[in-house]
Amino acid sequence: MASTSAKDQQDDFDVPRAWEYIRTSLKGETPVRNTNGNQTVEDLEVEPVQSFPTMVFSVIGDSDNFVPRPWPKTVFQTALIEAAKSGGETWILYRGKEHGVSKVVRDAYKSYEDIEFKTTAFEKLINDVDRHVKLIRIAGEKTTSEITQENNSTLEKTEVAAELKTNIGDGNSFLLKFEKFVSEQEVAFFSQKMDTKMPVPVAIIVCEGDFKTIEHIAHALENKLPVIIMKGSGMAADLVSERLENPELSLKKKASILFGIQVDDTEYTDLKNDIEYIVESRDLVGVFDLERDDPLMLSNIIGEAIVSCWSIENIFKRNRNIGIKQKRVLQQRDSNSDTDVKNLKKNSIASRLLRTNFVGPQLIPQLIIPLFDEIKESRPFILNPKYSTPTSLPLYFFFGYQLLQESDQLGPKLMKLCGPILLLEALKANRCDYVRVLLDQGVNFDRQFLPELYEQTVSCVDCDFQKDDSKCLHMQWILKQIQIKEADNLCNRYKFLMKKKKNPEFDWTGEHEKKLLKLPKKVVKAGRHLCRKMLCYKEDKGEKENKNTNEEVEGYNAVRSTDPMYLKISDILLWAIFANRRELAEICWLKGTDQLLTGLICSAMLKKLSKKANNVKEQVLAKDLEEHSRLFEQRCLKMMDSMYEEDAKHAIDLMDNEAVVWGIHSSPLTFAYENFMYDIVAHTCSQKYINKKWYNELAPDLNPFFKSIVREPVKFFTAPLTKYLFNYTLFFSMLAMYSAFVLTSVSTKYYELNIGRVFEYYVYFWGAGDLIEELISCFGCLEAEGRSHRSYYSRMKRYLYDFWNLVDLLSYALLLSALFVRHFYIDETFTIARRMFALSLLVMYLRFLEVFLIHRTLGPTLIMIKEMLKDLLGFLSIAVFVVLGVGIYYHANLWPDHQTIWSGDWTNWRIWTILYYPYWQLYGELNLDNLDGSVADYEDRECTNITAEWESDPSKERCPHDDWTVQAIAAFYLLFSNLLLVNLVIAMFSYTFERVQENSEKLWRFERYTVINDYEWRIPSPINIIFLPYRFLCCPMKKNGCLHKCRENFNKEEMEAAEKREKADMKYQRNFQKVIALRNQNKI
């Protein structure tokens, strides 16, 4: 008893010494050099300022294992390090033994060093400020490897993880007292400069273990310390976890199996008492299943256990101190429920645990504001939202939020002042639960924090922005490739200015301080500009003129959304897209307005970013961005389904509802079409709207549509369907006249007749009118507002992407060429002009096939032909080199040393002879008589072997030589070309057919919209030439045109009423979108 008492007295003396020693040793401002990679008391040269942990893990369970049972150590190591990184400044206490659990912990920390610090791990000592996780050996003895290391000076430092060792104290009793002592210490959880204190959170983590470990668990629970059991690690940990799950478990039998030892009655009695106490205190015990749980879940389990421990501890205190007065208060609770609600906030865990030296609520703002300012000093640990809960580590989110809710009077004020800081940290740490709650409570994001948010989430830490040869290929580099100036404002400028500000030798006042103040506004503009640059849109002028755009009408806080101090929710969404934060992007998307158009823009942006990442072979990032893009598109599709079921009329009208998002002015259907979103265009809502346009709101069937010519002639003749039919009727008549002209009147006497002249000039007028319509289609000069907000260059690229537009331009080019040849290159026969006219006519007939694109059956067939032409071009790019190589071999051996390859007229160039034979052999024309050199025409003088004759006259054919290798090569070539290349292109056609057939309805609907959208404003040629002045001067399709202004002047009341209805519909449609989007939340 005397020795035990002496040991307790020694432990009581050593525990504070160990605490002070560790705190002093881990101070990181003064670097400590040690050749062994470990620190001892003698090696330390530090200032007296001490270090405080925000989380302490004590890993126990070192024991002798008599049962050979492997367990998933890698899962435990991953979970331990991930939980430690999420805890902030975390200490990991362990016994430091050579084998067992200590070796597992030491290996885990070594892996953390290698991954976190890479090749610079040996430079990062245990007291380095960049080491946020510290490994501390306590209550242990020197191991064999440490003794060997002390005797062997040549041992490399990298073999042992950097750890802090203390030889103060020994044994389980000392460790238990040290854990209790640490849990009673007060730490400035947010900042050491503040008087606000809270207990140091401590968690006991149990792996394996023996009877002493179970005793340690029981004593820890008596001290109200949370315990985390690693289920699946064996021995004590498994015994405790199975007993918690199964009250009927036979302890004696199970202990004998798990420990592999005999258990006597005394040991069993002690074991049973410890286990029963553990079961009684099960609310303080968390269980992590190594076989089933994800490693990232350990942070949640530890946080829940700590919060539960603190809350239960206060309940125990209240139960012990309850008296008669408290009982009377309980009896009167029903009559004073309002008072109880007010006092509920004062009973929060934060209120009971935080010790402050202020006396009045009026001092709370002075305390809390700088407290929250101290949070945002370093990059936070990014937690996977899938495993995030309110009590996940770090716990300053949990306590910070409770502090903001403490007072009814100061709560709103505190939320306004400090809420943006907590929101910033929640965004950085990907704490979606806190972001959602803070936004629901009206917290707005302060604009001044936006540069910091980009710098700590999108900017790359290891990337030098100024170097062009940087090896970093992350999001910052991708944005840099889009536009370097805006990417610099977004990712690099804040970092650059903060380095200048922290430099004591640099004069910060003046110009640089103004730059920092102006930076948030520049970052907002840079993000929007990069968005428009990626999607090839020009900035909407209306947004410049009117700051109160429709995206600000209903922000996440309508009262303050227009305050320039705060940021729009759409700009937070834009950050979430660049940072690729899926859950946060969804939260911001739901909180914003115009969800349908915004979701489509997000999907298109992510798809562009994915392509750029894939171009630099960043496949993992590219795949992640592609999945995020598809997720937004699926949300929009689900929205459209739900809106159509709820209110079909407004769902259809919504497809053409124009809005401005990040300076992009468009409507959902138009944006989807311009960015090739086939599923959106093919959706029922889109197709219903397209049909309404196609029939001009008349009956959507041909028979009643044609009957409406009597009832509503204006609508009938202005319907796109009517203009479409009329256009191709005139087109067909032009083809008939063009054919008659080419066949009869190019150069003969029939041209002198008036009918020939009429045919020719009608073709010219029709071509001029049709070219004007195509130019309008390309540049959008006369279109409605929804399709005229892209840059002209982008619209031209989009126009040229369409196969039929290329055929149109080819026909115009050939017709113009034929026109100039006929009138400016006159000869007697007009042979070249006739050829050009005939070729132009051929392309015109191919153009006429576009009339069938609107047909449900023939339309997909034309799409297949178009796609197969792409395959054919790919095949020809391969075949041309094969044909050229074989042709050169033929020519070099049949006509050796032929000097006049390019002499004479271009029709007599030898390149045609080189290509002639191998090309036609692809189709089965073998020409073997010419390839074997035995030509009977030699006797008839149709070819010659006299060099002077064929050199002087390129039109005279040279006789081939006899060469058996030519036939041998021809045999292999025919085998390769006819059996391999031809069958390859057939296989490509078959694959294309199946692909198009599978998506035929979707592709046909997309192409159909192209036609319908064009004929909404198109006038058939050549009639359009008559209306051209009216269309350009009055601009009937545009709201700011003369015709629209005249209507406003003459029908002012009617136009105002229409404008009010339009605004009411727009407001309803925005609310409609938000309601549907919220209903569909978490359904995809």
Short mmCIF file of C-alpha atoms in Angstrom, two decimals, residues 71-481:
data_model
loop_
_atom_site.label_atom_id
_atom_site.label_comp_id
_atom_site.label_asym_id
_atom_site.label_seq_id
_atom_site.Cartn_x
_atom_site.Cartn_y
_atom_site.Cartn_z
CA TRP A 71 -7.25 -7.33 -38.39
CA PRO A 72 -7.54 -4.43 -40.92
CA LYS A 73 -4.73 -2.25 -39.64
CA THR A 74 -4.70 -0.10 -42.81
CA VAL A 75 -8.32 0.93 -42.23
CA PHE A 76 -7.51 1.93 -38.66
CA GLN A 77 -4.41 3.86 -39.72
CA THR A 78 -6.35 5.76 -42.40
CA ALA A 79 -9.22 6.51 -40.03
CA LEU A 80 -6.88 7.68 -37.26
CA ILE A 81 -4.94 10.10 -39.46
CA GLU A 82 -8.03 11.47 -41.23
CA ALA A 83 -9.73 12.11 -37.89
CA ALA A 84 -6.56 13.73 -36.55
CA LYS A 85 -6.29 16.04 -39.57
CA SER A 86 -9.92 17.09 -39.16
CA GLY A 87 -9.38 17.89 -35.47
CA GLY A 88 -7.12 20.88 -36.06
CA GLU A 89 -4.05 20.92 -33.78
CA THR A 90 -4.20 17.26 -32.75
CA TRP A 91 -2.02 15.29 -30.35
CA ILE A 92 -1.83 11.52 -30.70
CA LEU A 93 -0.70 9.93 -27.42
CA TYR A 94 0.60 6.37 -27.48
CA ARG A 95 2.80 4.09 -25.37
CA GLY A 96 5.64 3.90 -27.92
CA LYS A 97 6.25 0.16 -27.69
CA GLU A 98 8.17 -1.68 -30.38
CA HIS A 99 5.34 -3.96 -31.49
CA GLY A 100 1.58 -4.22 -31.30
CA VAL A 101 -0.71 -1.20 -31.40
CA SER A 102 2.17 1.24 -30.88
CA LYS A 103 3.86 0.03 -34.07
CA VAL A 104 0.56 0.40 -35.98
CA VAL A 105 0.21 4.01 -34.74
CA ARG A 106 3.85 4.78 -35.52
CA ASP A 107 3.49 3.39 -39.07
CA ALA A 108 0.32 5.43 -39.56
CA TYR A 109 2.13 8.61 -38.56
CA LYS A 110 5.06 7.76 -40.84
CA SER A 111 2.62 7.40 -43.74
CA TYR A 112 1.09 10.76 -42.79
CA GLU A 113 4.54 12.35 -42.96
CA ASP A 114 5.31 10.84 -46.36
CA ILE A 115 2.02 11.88 -47.92
CA GLU A 116 1.70 15.28 -46.26
CA PHE A 117 5.28 16.51 -46.61
CA LYS A 118 6.61 14.23 -49.36
CA THR A 119 10.36 14.64 -49.84
CA THR A 120 10.61 17.42 -47.23
CA ALA A 121 9.39 15.26 -44.34
CA PHE A 122 12.87 15.07 -42.79
CA GLU A 123 12.93 18.89 -42.61
CA LYS A 124 9.61 19.15 -40.77
CA LEU A 125 10.43 18.60 -37.12
CA ILE A 126 7.81 17.69 -34.55
CA ASN A 127 7.46 21.33 -33.46
CA ASP A 128 7.14 22.66 -37.02
CA VAL A 129 4.12 24.93 -37.47
CA ASP A 130 3.07 22.94 -40.56
CA ARG A 131 2.70 19.78 -38.49
CA HIS A 132 -0.88 20.00 -37.31
CA VAL A 133 -0.78 16.40 -36.09
CA LYS A 134 1.78 15.54 -33.42
CA LEU A 135 2.80 12.06 -32.29
CA ILE A 136 3.67 11.94 -28.59
CA ARG A 137 5.07 8.94 -26.74
CA ILE A 138 4.05 8.98 -23.10
CA ALA A 139 4.14 6.59 -20.16
CA GLY A 140 6.39 4.20 -22.05
CA GLU A 141 9.90 2.72 -21.95
CA LYS A 142 12.76 2.71 -24.43
CA THR A 143 12.38 0.09 -27.13
CA THR A 144 15.07 -2.15 -28.58
CA SER A 145 15.10 -0.21 -31.84
CA GLU A 146 15.65 3.08 -29.98
CA ILE A 147 18.58 1.61 -28.08
CA THR A 148 20.01 0.35 -31.37
CA GLN A 149 19.50 3.76 -32.95
CA GLU A 150 21.38 5.48 -30.14
CA ASN A 151 24.29 3.08 -30.65
CA ASN A 152 24.27 3.33 -34.45
CA SER A 153 24.86 6.91 -35.60
CA THR A 154 24.66 5.93 -39.28
CA LEU A 155 20.98 4.99 -39.04
CA GLU A 156 18.97 7.12 -41.51
CA LYS A 157 16.55 9.54 -39.95
CA THR A 158 13.72 8.72 -42.32
CA GLU A 159 13.37 5.22 -40.89
CA VAL A 160 11.69 6.55 -37.74
CA ALA A 161 8.69 8.89 -37.66
CA ALA A 162 9.29 12.27 -36.01
CA GLU A 163 7.74 12.12 -32.57
CA LEU A 164 7.99 13.80 -29.20
CA LYS A 165 9.15 11.50 -26.41
CA THR A 166 8.79 12.07 -22.73
CA ASN A 167 10.19 9.75 -20.08
CA ILE A 168 8.17 11.45 -17.35
CA GLY A 169 5.79 8.96 -15.75
CA ASP A 170 5.14 5.30 -16.45
CA GLY A 171 2.29 2.79 -16.53
CA ASN A 172 -1.46 2.81 -17.08
CA SER A 173 -2.23 4.76 -13.93
CA PHE A 174 -0.04 7.63 -15.04
CA LEU A 175 -1.57 7.65 -18.53
CA LEU A 176 -5.07 7.61 -17.05
CA LYS A 177 -4.29 10.52 -14.76
CA PHE A 178 -2.66 12.39 -17.62
CA GLU A 179 -5.78 11.92 -19.79
CA LYS A 180 -7.97 13.20 -16.98
CA PHE A 181 -5.63 16.13 -16.35
CA VAL A 182 -5.62 17.14 -20.04
CA SER A 183 -9.43 16.97 -20.21
CA GLU A 184 -9.62 19.43 -17.29
CA GLN A 185 -7.32 21.97 -18.94
CA GLU A 186 -8.84 25.02 -20.58
CA VAL A 187 -7.82 25.93 -24.09
CA ALA A 188 -8.65 28.95 -26.23
CA PHE A 189 -10.39 26.82 -28.82
CA PHE A 190 -10.67 29.59 -31.38
CA SER A 191 -7.63 31.69 -30.53
CA GLN A 192 -5.07 31.81 -27.76
CA LYS A 193 -5.50 35.60 -27.66
CA MET A 194 -9.05 35.27 -26.33
CA ASP A 195 -10.29 34.86 -22.77
CA THR A 196 -12.96 32.44 -23.95
CA LYS A 197 -11.90 28.99 -22.77
CA MET A 198 -13.22 25.46 -23.05
CA PRO A 199 -11.98 22.03 -21.95
CA VAL A 200 -9.49 20.26 -24.17
CA PRO A 201 -11.45 17.51 -26.00
CA VAL A 202 -9.91 14.09 -25.28
CA ALA A 203 -10.90 10.74 -26.80
CA ILE A 204 -9.60 7.30 -25.75
CA ILE A 205 -9.17 5.04 -28.81
CA VAL A 206 -9.03 1.30 -28.04
CA CYS A 207 -7.41 -1.29 -30.32
CA GLU A 208 -6.81 -4.88 -29.26
CA GLY A 209 -5.94 -4.70 -25.53
CA ASP A 210 -6.01 -6.99 -22.51
CA PHE A 211 -7.71 -6.98 -19.11
CA LYS A 212 -5.77 -3.88 -18.10
CA THR A 213 -7.12 -2.12 -21.18
CA ILE A 214 -10.68 -2.91 -20.09
CA GLU A 215 -9.88 -1.59 -16.63
CA HIS A 216 -8.45 1.56 -18.26
CA ILE A 217 -11.70 2.00 -20.21
CA ALA A 218 -13.80 1.70 -17.06
CA HIS A 219 -11.70 4.26 -15.17
CA ALA A 220 -11.78 6.62 -18.17
CA LEU A 221 -15.57 6.43 -18.21
CA GLU A 222 -15.62 7.16 -14.49
CA ASN A 223 -13.65 10.31 -15.32
CA LYS A 224 -16.28 11.14 -17.98
CA LEU A 225 -13.86 10.67 -20.87
CA PRO A 226 -15.27 9.40 -24.19
CA VAL A 227 -14.02 6.02 -25.42
CA ILE A 228 -13.95 4.83 -29.04
CA ILE A 229 -13.81 1.05 -29.55
CA MET A 230 -12.19 -0.28 -32.73
CA LYS A 231 -14.48 -3.22 -33.39
CA GLY A 232 -12.71 -5.93 -35.36
CA SER A 233 -9.25 -5.33 -33.90
CA GLY A 234 -9.62 -8.31 -31.56
CA MET A 235 -9.15 -9.05 -27.87
CA ALA A 236 -10.45 -6.40 -25.44
CA ALA A 237 -11.90 -4.16 -28.12
CA ASP A 238 -14.00 -6.95 -29.59
CA LEU A 239 -15.07 -8.21 -26.17
CA VAL A 240 -16.38 -4.77 -25.18
CA SER A 241 -18.08 -4.12 -28.52
CA GLU A 242 -19.81 -7.51 -28.59
CA ARG A 243 -20.98 -7.10 -24.99
CA LEU A 244 -22.48 -3.71 -25.86
CA GLU A 245 -24.37 -5.30 -28.74
CA ASN A 246 -25.36 -8.54 -26.98
CA PRO A 247 -26.34 -8.30 -23.26
CA GLU A 248 -26.60 -12.11 -23.07
CA LEU A 249 -22.96 -12.66 -24.07
CA SER A 250 -21.03 -15.18 -22.00
CA LEU A 251 -18.05 -13.12 -20.84
CA LYS A 252 -15.98 -15.99 -19.50
CA LYS A 253 -16.26 -18.07 -22.65
CA LYS A 254 -15.77 -15.14 -25.00
CA ALA A 255 -12.77 -13.82 -23.02
CA SER A 256 -11.09 -17.24 -23.17
CA ILE A 257 -11.58 -17.36 -26.96
CA LEU A 258 -10.44 -13.78 -27.64
CA PHE A 259 -7.48 -13.66 -25.25
CA GLY A 260 -6.38 -17.31 -25.51
CA ILE A 261 -5.73 -17.54 -21.75
CA GLN A 262 -7.30 -19.08 -18.68
CA VAL A 263 -9.45 -16.74 -16.61
CA ASP A 264 -9.62 -17.41 -12.86
CA ASP A 265 -12.48 -16.33 -10.64
CA THR A 266 -10.81 -13.19 -9.32
CA GLU A 267 -9.92 -11.96 -12.79
CA TYR A 268 -13.39 -12.82 -14.05
CA THR A 269 -15.03 -10.90 -11.20
CA ASP A 270 -12.94 -7.79 -11.92
CA LEU A 271 -13.57 -8.18 -15.66
CA LYS A 272 -17.31 -8.54 -15.11
CA ASN A 273 -17.49 -5.46 -12.89
CA ASP A 274 -15.53 -3.38 -15.42
CA ILE A 275 -17.67 -4.59 -18.33
CA GLU A 276 -20.90 -3.91 -16.46
CA TYR A 277 -19.80 -0.37 -15.69
CA ILE A 278 -18.86 0.13 -19.34
CA VAL A 279 -22.34 -1.06 -20.35
CA GLU A 280 -23.93 1.36 -17.89
CA SER A 281 -21.88 4.20 -19.40
CA ARG A 282 -22.49 3.15 -22.98
CA ASP A 283 -23.64 6.68 -23.89
CA LEU A 284 -20.02 7.76 -23.60
CA VAL A 285 -18.76 4.92 -25.82
CA GLY A 286 -18.51 5.05 -29.61
CA VAL A 287 -17.92 1.98 -31.76
CA PHE A 288 -16.08 2.07 -35.09
CA ASP A 289 -16.45 -1.10 -37.16
CA LEU A 290 -13.17 -1.69 -39.00
CA GLU A 291 -14.84 -4.16 -41.35
CA ARG A 292 -17.82 -2.05 -42.40
CA ASP A 293 -17.39 1.64 -41.59
CA ASP A 294 -15.67 4.07 -43.90
CA PRO A 295 -12.44 5.53 -42.44
CA LEU A 296 -13.89 9.05 -42.75
CA MET A 297 -16.69 8.16 -40.31
CA LEU A 298 -14.31 8.05 -37.33
CA SER A 299 -14.34 11.87 -37.11
CA ASN A 300 -18.14 11.81 -36.65
CA ILE A 301 -18.04 9.03 -34.04
CA ILE A 302 -15.40 10.83 -32.00
CA GLY A 303 -17.21 14.18 -32.20
CA GLU A 304 -20.53 12.64 -31.14
CA ALA A 305 -18.89 10.85 -28.22
CA ILE A 306 -17.17 14.03 -26.99
CA VAL A 307 -20.32 16.15 -27.21
CA SER A 308 -22.34 13.40 -25.55
CA CYS A 309 -19.77 13.16 -22.77
CA TRP A 310 -19.82 16.90 -22.08
CA SER A 311 -23.61 17.10 -22.11
CA ILE A 312 -24.05 14.06 -19.84
CA GLU A 313 -21.45 15.39 -17.43
CA ASN A 314 -23.55 18.50 -16.89
CA ILE A 315 -26.68 16.40 -16.46
CA PHE A 316 -24.94 14.40 -13.73
CA LYS A 317 -23.96 17.60 -11.96
CA ARG A 318 -27.50 18.95 -12.13
CA ASN A 319 -28.94 15.67 -10.83
CA ARG A 320 -26.59 15.63 -7.88
CA ASN A 321 -27.29 19.24 -6.90
CA ILE A 322 -31.02 19.26 -7.45
CA GLY A 323 -33.00 20.53 -4.46
CA ILE A 324 -36.41 21.62 -3.30
CA LYS A 325 -36.25 24.95 -5.15
CA GLN A 326 -35.33 23.22 -8.39
CA LYS A 327 -38.22 20.76 -7.93
CA ARG A 328 -40.63 23.66 -7.52
CA VAL A 329 -39.28 25.19 -10.70
CA LEU A 330 -39.90 21.91 -12.50
CA GLN A 331 -43.49 21.85 -11.23
CA GLN A 332 -44.08 25.38 -12.54
CA ARG A 333 -42.50 24.72 -15.95
CA ASP A 334 -45.80 24.33 -17.75
CA SER A 335 -46.91 27.81 -16.69
CA ASN A 336 -43.60 29.40 -17.63
CA SER A 337 -42.92 27.74 -20.97
CA ASP A 338 -41.91 31.01 -22.64
CA THR A 339 -39.28 31.61 -20.00
CA ASP A 340 -37.99 28.08 -20.45
CA VAL A 341 -37.60 28.63 -24.17
CA LYS A 342 -35.51 31.72 -23.47
CA ASN A 343 -33.42 29.83 -20.94
CA LEU A 344 -32.94 26.92 -23.33
CA LYS A 345 -30.17 28.77 -25.11
CA LYS A 346 -28.40 29.35 -21.82
CA ASN A 347 -28.38 25.56 -21.28
CA SER A 348 -26.43 24.89 -24.48
CA ILE A 349 -23.20 22.92 -24.25
CA ALA A 350 -21.19 25.90 -25.43
CA SER A 351 -22.70 28.08 -22.71
CA ARG A 352 -21.86 25.60 -19.95
CA LEU A 353 -18.38 24.66 -21.16
CA LEU A 354 -16.97 27.98 -22.28
CA ARG A 355 -15.41 29.95 -19.43
CA THR A 356 -15.33 33.68 -20.04
CA ASN A 357 -14.29 36.63 -17.89
CA PHE A 358 -16.86 39.07 -19.22
CA VAL A 359 -19.84 39.96 -17.07
CA GLY A 360 -22.45 41.46 -19.33
CA PRO A 361 -24.10 40.54 -22.63
CA GLN A 362 -23.12 43.94 -23.95
CA LEU A 363 -19.50 42.68 -24.13
CA ILE A 364 -20.34 39.62 -26.24
CA PRO A 365 -19.80 41.31 -29.64
CA GLN A 366 -16.39 42.66 -28.56
CA LEU A 367 -15.44 39.12 -27.57
CA ILE A 368 -17.01 37.02 -30.32
CA ILE A 369 -16.09 39.14 -33.34
CA PRO A 370 -12.31 38.91 -32.89
CA LEU A 371 -12.80 35.31 -31.77
CA PHE A 372 -14.28 34.40 -35.14
CA ASP A 373 -11.69 36.47 -36.95
CA GLU A 374 -9.03 34.17 -35.54
CA ILE A 375 -10.63 31.08 -37.09
CA LYS A 376 -9.71 31.85 -40.67
CA GLU A 377 -5.93 31.74 -40.54
CA SER A 378 -5.05 28.49 -42.34
CA ARG A 379 -6.42 26.09 -44.88
CA PRO A 380 -9.02 23.87 -43.21
CA PHE A 381 -9.29 20.12 -43.55
CA ILE A 382 -11.83 19.27 -46.27
CA LEU A 383 -14.34 16.76 -44.94
CA ASN A 384 -16.38 14.54 -47.22
CA PRO A 385 -20.01 15.74 -46.87
CA LYS A 386 -21.21 12.16 -47.15
CA TYR A 387 -19.90 11.47 -43.63
CA SER A 388 -20.30 14.95 -42.17
CA THR A 389 -22.52 15.61 -39.13
CA PRO A 390 -22.87 18.71 -36.92
CA THR A 391 -20.52 17.15 -34.37
CA SER A 392 -17.82 16.13 -36.85
CA LEU A 393 -14.34 17.38 -36.06
CA PRO A 394 -13.27 20.14 -35.73
CA LEU A 395 -15.74 21.09 -33.03
CA TYR A 396 -15.35 24.86 -33.38
CA PHE A 397 -18.21 24.82 -35.90
CA PHE A 398 -20.46 23.22 -33.30
CA PHE A 399 -19.53 25.63 -30.51
CA GLY A 400 -19.27 28.66 -32.78
CA TYR A 401 -22.82 28.15 -33.99
CA GLN A 402 -24.10 27.72 -30.44
CA LEU A 403 -22.38 30.95 -29.42
CA LEU A 404 -24.22 32.82 -32.15
CA GLN A 405 -27.55 31.52 -30.80
CA GLU A 406 -26.88 32.39 -27.14
CA SER A 407 -28.94 35.56 -26.71
CA ASP A 408 -32.35 36.53 -28.02
CA GLN A 409 -31.35 40.18 -28.04
CA LEU A 410 -27.83 39.87 -29.41
CA GLY A 411 -28.39 36.69 -31.46
CA PRO A 412 -29.44 38.45 -34.68
CA LYS A 413 -26.70 41.04 -34.28
CA LEU A 414 -24.08 38.38 -33.64
CA MET A 415 -25.36 36.35 -36.58
CA LYS A 416 -25.04 39.39 -38.83
CA LEU A 417 -21.54 40.29 -37.60
CA CYS A 418 -19.99 36.86 -37.13
CA GLY A 419 -22.19 34.66 -39.30
CA PRO A 420 -20.32 35.53 -42.54
CA ILE A 421 -17.04 34.42 -40.96
CA LEU A 422 -18.49 31.09 -39.84
CA LEU A 423 -20.06 30.74 -43.29
CA LEU A 424 -16.66 31.35 -44.89
CA GLU A 425 -15.06 28.63 -42.79
CA ALA A 426 -17.93 26.24 -43.48
CA LEU A 427 -17.52 26.80 -47.22
CA LYS A 428 -13.77 26.26 -47.05
CA ALA A 429 -14.12 23.08 -44.96
CA ASN A 430 -17.02 21.76 -47.10
CA ARG A 431 -19.32 21.65 -44.05
CA CYS A 432 -22.56 21.50 -46.00
CA ASP A 433 -24.75 21.10 -42.92
CA TYR A 434 -23.57 24.40 -41.43
CA VAL A 435 -23.70 26.19 -44.79
CA ARG A 436 -27.31 25.15 -45.26
CA VAL A 437 -28.36 26.20 -41.74
CA LEU A 438 -26.54 29.53 -41.88
CA LEU A 439 -28.10 30.41 -45.22
CA ASP A 440 -31.52 29.43 -43.89
CA GLN A 441 -31.02 31.83 -40.99
CA GLY A 442 -30.33 34.72 -43.36
CA VAL A 443 -26.55 34.85 -43.13
CA ASN A 444 -25.04 36.46 -46.20
CA PHE A 445 -21.53 36.00 -47.47
CA ASP A 446 -19.32 39.05 -47.02
CA ARG A 447 -17.78 40.09 -50.33
CA GLN A 448 -14.39 40.86 -48.74
CA PHE A 449 -13.87 37.15 -47.96
CA LEU A 450 -14.24 36.00 -51.58
CA PRO A 451 -10.55 36.41 -52.59
CA GLU A 452 -9.51 34.38 -49.55
CA LEU A 453 -12.07 31.70 -50.40
CA TYR A 454 -10.69 31.31 -53.92
CA GLU A 455 -7.09 31.41 -52.70
CA GLN A 456 -7.62 28.61 -50.19
CA THR A 457 -9.83 26.34 -52.31
CA VAL A 458 -9.20 26.92 -56.03
CA SER A 459 -5.65 28.23 -56.04
CA CYS A 460 -2.93 25.58 -55.91
CA VAL A 461 -0.54 25.84 -52.96
CA ASP A 462 2.47 24.33 -54.75
CA CYS A 463 1.93 26.01 -58.13
CA ASP A 464 3.87 29.08 -59.20
CA PHE A 465 1.27 31.05 -61.12
CA GLN A 466 3.82 33.19 -62.95
CA LYS A 467 5.72 30.27 -64.49
CA ASP A 468 4.50 29.06 -67.86
CA ASP A 469 6.30 25.76 -67.50
CA SER A 470 4.53 24.86 -64.27
CA LYS A 471 3.88 21.17 -63.84
CA CYS A 472 0.68 21.83 -61.89
CA LEU A 473 -2.36 20.84 -63.94
CA HIS A 474 -5.10 21.57 -61.40
CA MET A 475 -8.10 23.87 -61.71
CA GLN A 476 -5.95 26.99 -61.41
CA TRP A 477 -3.93 25.94 -64.45
CA ILE A 478 -7.09 25.18 -66.43
CA LEU A 479 -8.54 28.62 -65.66
CA LYS A 480 -5.21 30.13 -66.61
CA GLN A 481 -5.51 28.59 -70.07
#
